[in-house]
Amino acid sequence: MRGLYSSKTEIRLKVFTEIAKMAFESAPLSKIEDLPYEIVPGEIGKYYDNIFLERAIVGERLRAAMGLPIRKMSEHAPLSEGIDASAIDEKYYDPPLINIIKFACHACPHNRIFITDACQGCLEHPCIEVCPKGAIHMEQGRSIIDEEKCIKCGKCLSACPYNAIVKQERPCAKACGMHAIGNDAYGRAEIDYDKCVSCGMCLVSCPFSAIVDKSQIYQTVLALKSSTPVYAAIAPSFIHQFGSHATPELVRAALKKIGFEDMVEVAVGADLCAIQEAIDFIKNVPENQKWLGTSCCPAWSVMAKKTLPEYADYISMSLTPMVLTARMIKKEHPDCKVVFIGPCAAKKLEASRRSVRSEVEFVLTFEETMGLFKAKNIDVESLEPDAPVQDSSSLGKGFAKSGGVAQAVVKVINKIKPELEVNTVNAEGLDECRKMLMMAKAGKYDGYLLEGMACPGGCIGGAGVLKDIRKAKVHLEHDMQRSELKSPTETEYFRYLHLITSEE
C-alpha cells in the first residue's frame, strides 16, 4: 500500500540502497552474493519466520534491481549469473519488466466467497433466498456454500445483514485492469504478457512482495560517476515524495549532491504536451476523428490500442512530457544523459522504445531514487535549498493528478480558439479506462477529449510513489497554487516546441 511504511517497503528500500552502494563504492560484482546475508542478518527470520526463504526472495529482488531476470526455481544458478552483462552504464530494460518470484507467491485464492463465523444462522436466511443457483444451504444452524454451484455473483454478500459473507480475490489480479493475471499449475500468480501493459498495479497490491520490476539503479550510478553530465528530468508528482518538508528546491539540491548536473521539471514538457494535444484536437476533431485520447500515460495508451486497435489513431500522437523534456534538455546539452525520475513503471518500457532510447537513457521511480539518497546517507530535508524551481505552469504540474491533463489541454484550446466548446471525460484505473473506451466506441463521447490514467488518482498513485495518494494530491495542489505561470501557453520554453517535435 502506497504511503504505508511496512516490511515490504523496508525490504524494497534496502535492496535499492545496497545495489546503489555497490555501484557508488565500485564493489566487486561478486558482492551481490553477500548482500542477502547483510540485508537479512542473523539466524531467525524476521518476515516469514524462515530466514532461508527471506534470503532467497531478497536475492531475486537484488537481481531485478540489477536489471537481471528472475531465476527459474527448477534450475541451479548463482545469484550473480549474467551480472557482467548488466554492469554497464547503458542497459535497456529486457522484457518482461514485471516479474513474479514464484516461491514468494502465497497462491492466494483467485476468487472465493465464503461464510465466516459471524453467521448467526438467522431465520430469514436471505443469503439462501437470493442465491440464483441454490448454492447455499443450512447445516447445524449455519449457512454453507457449495463451491461447485457458486458462480461468485456476490448477491449473498449484499443480502447478509451481519456482513458474515466475504469475497476474497487475489490482490494482484484484482488490481490488474488488463485482467492479465491468472494461475499456474500450482495456483500461484502468473502474468499473461500479451495483455500486460506494465502499469505496476499488481506490484504495489501484492502483500507478500512477490511481484518485482526491473531497475536501472546500478547503471544510473555508473553514469553519474562518469565524465558525462547527467540531468534529472523529474515528474510533476515528485512534490513531497522524499519527505513531508522536501521542497522542490531541496530535491534539486539532493540530486546535485549525488552527481546530477541539474534537475529539470517534466511539468515543462507537460506544458508543451498540452499545447501539442490542443492543436491536435482542434485540427482533427470532429473532421478526421470522432474523439481524441490523451497520450501522456503509456499504460493507458497501450491498453487503448490493444483493446480497440481500430481506434489506435484516435490516441494523440503528441510526444509525452517525458520525451519532450528530454529532447529539450538535449537541445541545450547535446552530449548529456537524461534520467527520468517519476512514479511510473510503464515509463521504463516507454524509454526502451527505439524512438525514445536516444532521448531518455534511464528511468527510476521515486522509490528507487530514495535508494540512491540512502546509499549516500543524504537526508533531503536537512540540506540547503537550491535555486527555486518554478519553470512550469500550474496546469503543467497538474498533469500528475487525474483530470489534470484534460484541464490543461482545454485551457490551451480556449486560448487558441475561444469559441470552441470542448467536452471532456476522464478515467483512472485501467478497468475504468476500458469502460470509457467502450462508451466512446458506442458513440457516447463523439467530439470529446478523453483522458486516461492507468493508476488511481493519476500519476500521484503510480507504482513507484512513496506517499499516500490523498496527501500527495494536497501537496501537489499547494505547489500548483504557488506557480507564477497559470497556463501552459505562458511557458518561455514554447520556443523549443518546433525544434523538438520536428524530428518526429
GROMACS .gro file of N, CA, C and O in nm, residues 418-475:
model
  232
  418PRO      N    1  -1.126   3.043  -2.876
  418PRO     CA    2  -1.218   3.068  -2.764
  418PRO      C    3  -1.362   3.026  -2.792
  418PRO      O    4  -1.435   2.992  -2.699
  419GLU      N    5  -1.403   3.027  -2.917
  419GLU     CA    6  -1.542   2.996  -2.950
  419GLU      C    7  -1.571   2.845  -2.945
  419GLU      O    8  -1.688   2.804  -2.946
  420LEU      N    9  -1.467   2.762  -2.937
  420LEU     CA   10  -1.485   2.616  -2.940
  420LEU      C   11  -1.516   2.563  -2.800
  420LEU      O   12  -1.436   2.579  -2.707
  421GLU      N   13  -1.629   2.499  -2.785
  421GLU     CA   14  -1.666   2.437  -2.657
  421GLU      C   15  -1.620   2.291  -2.657
  421GLU      O   16  -1.656   2.215  -2.748
  422VAL      N   17  -1.540   2.255  -2.558
  422VAL     CA   18  -1.481   2.121  -2.554
  422VAL      C   19  -1.536   2.043  -2.435
  422VAL      O   20  -1.527   2.087  -2.320
  423ASN      N   21  -1.591   1.927  -2.464
  423ASN     CA   22  -1.635   1.836  -2.358
  423ASN      C   23  -1.523   1.737  -2.327
  423ASN      O   24  -1.452   1.692  -2.419
  424THR      N   25  -1.508   1.705  -2.201
  424THR     CA   26  -1.403   1.610  -2.160
  424THR      C   27  -1.461   1.501  -2.071
  424THR      O   28  -1.565   1.520  -2.007
  425VAL      N   29  -1.393   1.389  -2.068
  425VAL     CA   30  -1.424   1.282  -1.975
  425VAL      C   31  -1.291   1.219  -1.936
  425VAL      O   32  -1.199   1.209  -2.018
  426ASN      N   33  -1.277   1.181  -1.809
  426ASN     CA   34  -1.152   1.119  -1.767
  426ASN      C   35  -1.180   0.994  -1.685
  426ASN      O   36  -1.285   0.980  -1.622
  427ALA      N   37  -1.087   0.903  -1.688
  427ALA     CA   38  -1.098   0.778  -1.611
  427ALA      C   39  -0.964   0.746  -1.549
  427ALA      O   40  -0.859   0.772  -1.608
  428GLU      N   41  -0.966   0.689  -1.429
  428GLU     CA   42  -0.843   0.648  -1.361
  428GLU      C   43  -0.854   0.500  -1.324
  428GLU      O   44  -0.958   0.454  -1.275
  429GLY      N   45  -0.748   0.425  -1.350
  429GLY     CA   46  -0.753   0.280  -1.334
  429GLY      C   47  -0.793   0.220  -1.468
  429GLY      O   48  -0.887   0.268  -1.534
  430LEU      N   49  -0.726   0.113  -1.509
  430LEU     CA   50  -0.747   0.061  -1.644
  430LEU      C   51  -0.885   0.000  -1.665
  430LEU      O   52  -0.936   0.001  -1.777
  431ASP      N   53  -0.946  -0.053  -1.560
  431ASP     CA   54  -1.084  -0.103  -1.574
  431ASP      C   55  -1.178   0.010  -1.613
  431ASP      O   56  -1.262  -0.004  -1.703
  432GLU      N   57  -1.165   0.123  -1.544
  432GLU     CA   58  -1.249   0.238  -1.575
  432GLU      C   59  -1.214   0.297  -1.711
  432GLU      O   60  -1.302   0.344  -1.784
  433CYS      N   61  -1.087   0.292  -1.746
  433CYS     CA   62  -1.045   0.341  -1.878
  433CYS      C   63  -1.108   0.256  -1.989
  433CYS      O   64  -1.150   0.309  -2.093
  434ARG      N   65  -1.116   0.126  -1.966
  434ARG     CA   66  -1.177   0.038  -2.066
  434ARG      C   67  -1.326   0.072  -2.083
  434ARG      O   68  -1.378   0.076  -2.195
  435LYS      N   69  -1.393   0.095  -1.971
  435LYS     CA   70  -1.536   0.133  -1.979
  435LYS      C   71  -1.553   0.263  -2.058
  435LYS      O   72  -1.646   0.277  -2.138
  436MET      N   73  -1.463   0.357  -2.033
  436MET     CA   74  -1.468   0.484  -2.105
  436MET      C   75  -1.450   0.461  -2.256
  436MET      O   76  -1.521   0.521  -2.338
  437LEU      N   77  -1.358   0.373  -2.292
  437LEU     CA   78  -1.335   0.341  -2.433
  437LEU      C   79  -1.458   0.278  -2.498
  437LEU      O   80  -1.493   0.310  -2.612
  438MET      N   81  -1.522   0.188  -2.424
  438MET     CA   82  -1.640   0.121  -2.479
  438MET      C   83  -1.753   0.223  -2.503
  438MET      O   84  -1.828   0.213  -2.601
  439MET      N   85  -1.764   0.319  -2.410
  439MET     CA   86  -1.864   0.425  -2.428
  439MET      C   87  -1.831   0.510  -2.551
  439MET      O   88  -1.920   0.549  -2.627
  440ALA      N   89  -1.701   0.535  -2.569
  440ALA     CA   90  -1.658   0.613  -2.686
  440ALA      C   91  -1.686   0.537  -2.815
  440ALA      O   92  -1.732   0.594  -2.914
  441LYS      N   93  -1.661   0.408  -2.813
  441LYS     CA   94  -1.688   0.324  -2.931
  441LYS      C   95  -1.836   0.325  -2.965
  441LYS      O   96  -1.875   0.324  -3.082
  442ALA      N   97  -1.919   0.330  -2.860
  442ALA     CA   98  -2.065   0.330  -2.880
  442ALA      C   99  -2.118   0.467  -2.924
  442ALA      O  100  -2.238   0.483  -2.944
  443GLY      N  101  -2.029   0.565  -2.935
  443GLY     CA  102  -2.069   0.697  -2.983
  443GLY      C  103  -2.113   0.793  -2.874
  443GLY      O  104  -2.164   0.902  -2.903
  444LYS      N  105  -2.092   0.757  -2.748
  444LYS     CA  106  -2.135   0.842  -2.637
  444LYS      C  107  -2.045   0.964  -2.618
  444LYS      O  108  -2.085   1.061  -2.554
  445TYR      N  109  -1.921   0.956  -2.670
  445TYR     CA  110  -1.825   1.065  -2.647
  445TYR      C  111  -1.776   1.129  -2.776
  445TYR      O  112  -1.661   1.174  -2.785
  446ASP      N  113  -1.860   1.131  -2.876
  446ASP     CA  114  -1.822   1.197  -3.001
  446ASP      C  115  -1.794   1.345  -2.974
  446ASP      O  116  -1.873   1.414  -2.908
  447GLY      N  117  -1.681   1.393  -3.023
  447GLY     CA  118  -1.642   1.531  -3.004
  447GLY      C  119  -1.570   1.558  -2.872
  447GLY      O  120  -1.533   1.671  -2.844
  448TYR      N  121  -1.547   1.454  -2.794
  448TYR     CA  122  -1.486   1.469  -2.662
  448TYR      C  123  -1.334   1.454  -2.664
  448TYR      O  124  -1.276   1.392  -2.755
  449LEU      N  125  -1.272   1.509  -2.560
  449LEU     CA  126  -1.133   1.480  -2.526
  449LEU      C  127  -1.136   1.377  -2.415
  449LEU      O  128  -1.196   1.400  -2.310
  450LEU      N  129  -1.072   1.261  -2.437
  450LEU     CA  130  -1.070   1.154  -2.338
  450LEU      C  131  -0.935   1.150  -2.269
  450LEU      O  132  -0.830   1.143  -2.335
  451GLU      N  133  -0.938   1.156  -2.137
  451GLU     CA  134  -0.813   1.143  -2.061
  451GLU      C  135  -0.812   1.011  -1.986
  451GLU      O  136  -0.902   0.982  -1.906
  452GLY      N  137  -0.709   0.931  -2.011
  452GLY     CA  138  -0.695   0.803  -1.941
  452GLY      C  139  -0.572   0.803  -1.851
  452GLY      O  140  -0.467   0.851  -1.890
  453MET      N  141  -0.589   0.751  -1.731
  453MET     CA  142  -0.477   0.733  -1.637
  453MET      C  143  -0.483   0.591  -1.582
  453MET      O  144  -0.588   0.549  -1.530
  454ALA      N  145  -0.375   0.517  -1.593
  454ALA     CA  146  -0.375   0.378  -1.550
  454ALA      C  147  -0.383   0.362  -1.400
  454ALA      O  148  -0.430   0.260  -1.350
  455CYS      N  149  -0.336   0.462  -1.326
  455CYS     CA  150  -0.325   0.449  -1.180
  455CYS      C  151  -0.433   0.527  -1.108
  455CYS      O  152  -0.475   0.633  -1.156
  456PRO      N  153  -0.477   0.479  -0.993
  456PRO     CA  154  -0.580   0.551  -0.917
  456PRO      C  155  -0.530   0.687  -0.873
  456PRO      O  156  -0.422   0.699  -0.816
  457GLY      N  157  -0.609   0.790  -0.902
  457GLY     CA  158  -0.566   0.925  -0.866
  457GLY      C  159  -0.476   0.989  -0.970
  457GLY      O  160  -0.443   1.107  -0.960
  458GLY      N  161  -0.435   0.911  -1.071
  458GLY     CA  162  -0.341   0.961  -1.170
  458GLY      C  163  -0.199   0.923  -1.134
  458GLY      O  164  -0.175   0.825  -1.062
  459CYS      N  165  -0.102   1.000  -1.181
  459CYS     CA  166   0.040   0.968  -1.158
  459CYS      C  167   0.077   0.971  -1.009
  459CYS      O  168   0.170   0.902  -0.968
  460ILE      N  169   0.005   1.047  -0.929
  460ILE     CA  170   0.035   1.050  -0.786
  460ILE      C  171   0.002   0.918  -0.719
  460ILE      O  172   0.040   0.894  -0.604
  461GLY      N  173  -0.065   0.828  -0.791
  461GLY     CA  174  -0.094   0.695  -0.739
  461GLY      C  175  -0.016   0.588  -0.810
  461GLY      O  176  -0.054   0.470  -0.807
  462GLY      N  177   0.095   0.625  -0.875
  462GLY     CA  178   0.174   0.530  -0.953
  462GLY      C  179   0.242   0.423  -0.869
  462GLY      O  180   0.248   0.431  -0.745
  463ALA      N  181   0.296   0.324  -0.939
  463ALA     CA  182   0.357   0.208  -0.871
  463ALA      C  183   0.485   0.243  -0.795
  463ALA      O  184   0.526   0.170  -0.706
  464GLY      N  185   0.549   0.354  -0.830
  464GLY     CA  186   0.678   0.387  -0.768
  464GLY      C  187   0.675   0.505  -0.674
  464GLY      O  188   0.779   0.563  -0.644
  465VAL      N  189   0.555   0.542  -0.624
  465VAL     CA  190   0.546   0.656  -0.534
  465VAL      C  191   0.572   0.614  -0.390
  465VAL      O  192   0.564   0.497  -0.355
  466LEU      N  193   0.601   0.713  -0.306
  466LEU     CA  194   0.630   0.688  -0.165
  466LEU      C  195   0.521   0.740  -0.073
  466LEU      O  196   0.512   0.700   0.042
  467LYS      N  197   0.438   0.830  -0.123
  467LYS     CA  198   0.339   0.898  -0.039
  467LYS      C  199   0.198   0.845  -0.062
  467LYS      O  200   0.164   0.798  -0.171
  468ASP      N  201   0.116   0.857   0.042
  468ASP     CA  202  -0.026   0.829   0.032
  468ASP      C  203  -0.087   0.920  -0.075
  468ASP      O  204  -0.054   1.039  -0.085
  469ILE      N  205  -0.179   0.864  -0.155
  469ILE     CA  206  -0.234   0.937  -0.269
  469ILE      C  207  -0.304   1.065  -0.226
  469ILE      O  208  -0.289   1.171  -0.288
  470ARG      N  209  -0.382   1.058  -0.118
  470ARG     CA  210  -0.456   1.177  -0.074
  470ARG      C  211  -0.362   1.289  -0.030
  470ARG      O  212  -0.382   1.406  -0.065
  471LYS      N  213  -0.258   1.253   0.045
  471LYS     CA  214  -0.161   1.354   0.088
  471LYS      C  215  -0.085   1.410  -0.030
  471LYS      O  216  -0.058   1.531  -0.037
  472ALA      N  217  -0.051   1.323  -0.123
  472ALA     CA  218   0.023   1.367  -0.242
  472ALA      C  219  -0.059   1.467  -0.321
  472ALA      O  220  -0.006   1.566  -0.374
  473LYS      N  221  -0.190   1.445  -0.330
  473LYS     CA  222  -0.276   1.537  -0.405
  473LYS      C  223  -0.281   1.674  -0.338
  473LYS      O  224  -0.275   1.777  -0.405
  474VAL      N  225  -0.288   1.675  -0.205
  474VAL     CA  226  -0.291   1.802  -0.132
  474VAL      C  227  -0.161   1.879  -0.155
  474VAL      O  228  -0.163   2.000  -0.185
  475HIS      N  229  -0.046   1.811  -0.143
  475HIS     CA  230   0.084   1.876  -0.165
  475HIS      C  231   0.096   1.927  -0.308
  475HIS      O  232   0.148   2.037  -0.333
   0.00000   0.00000   0.00000
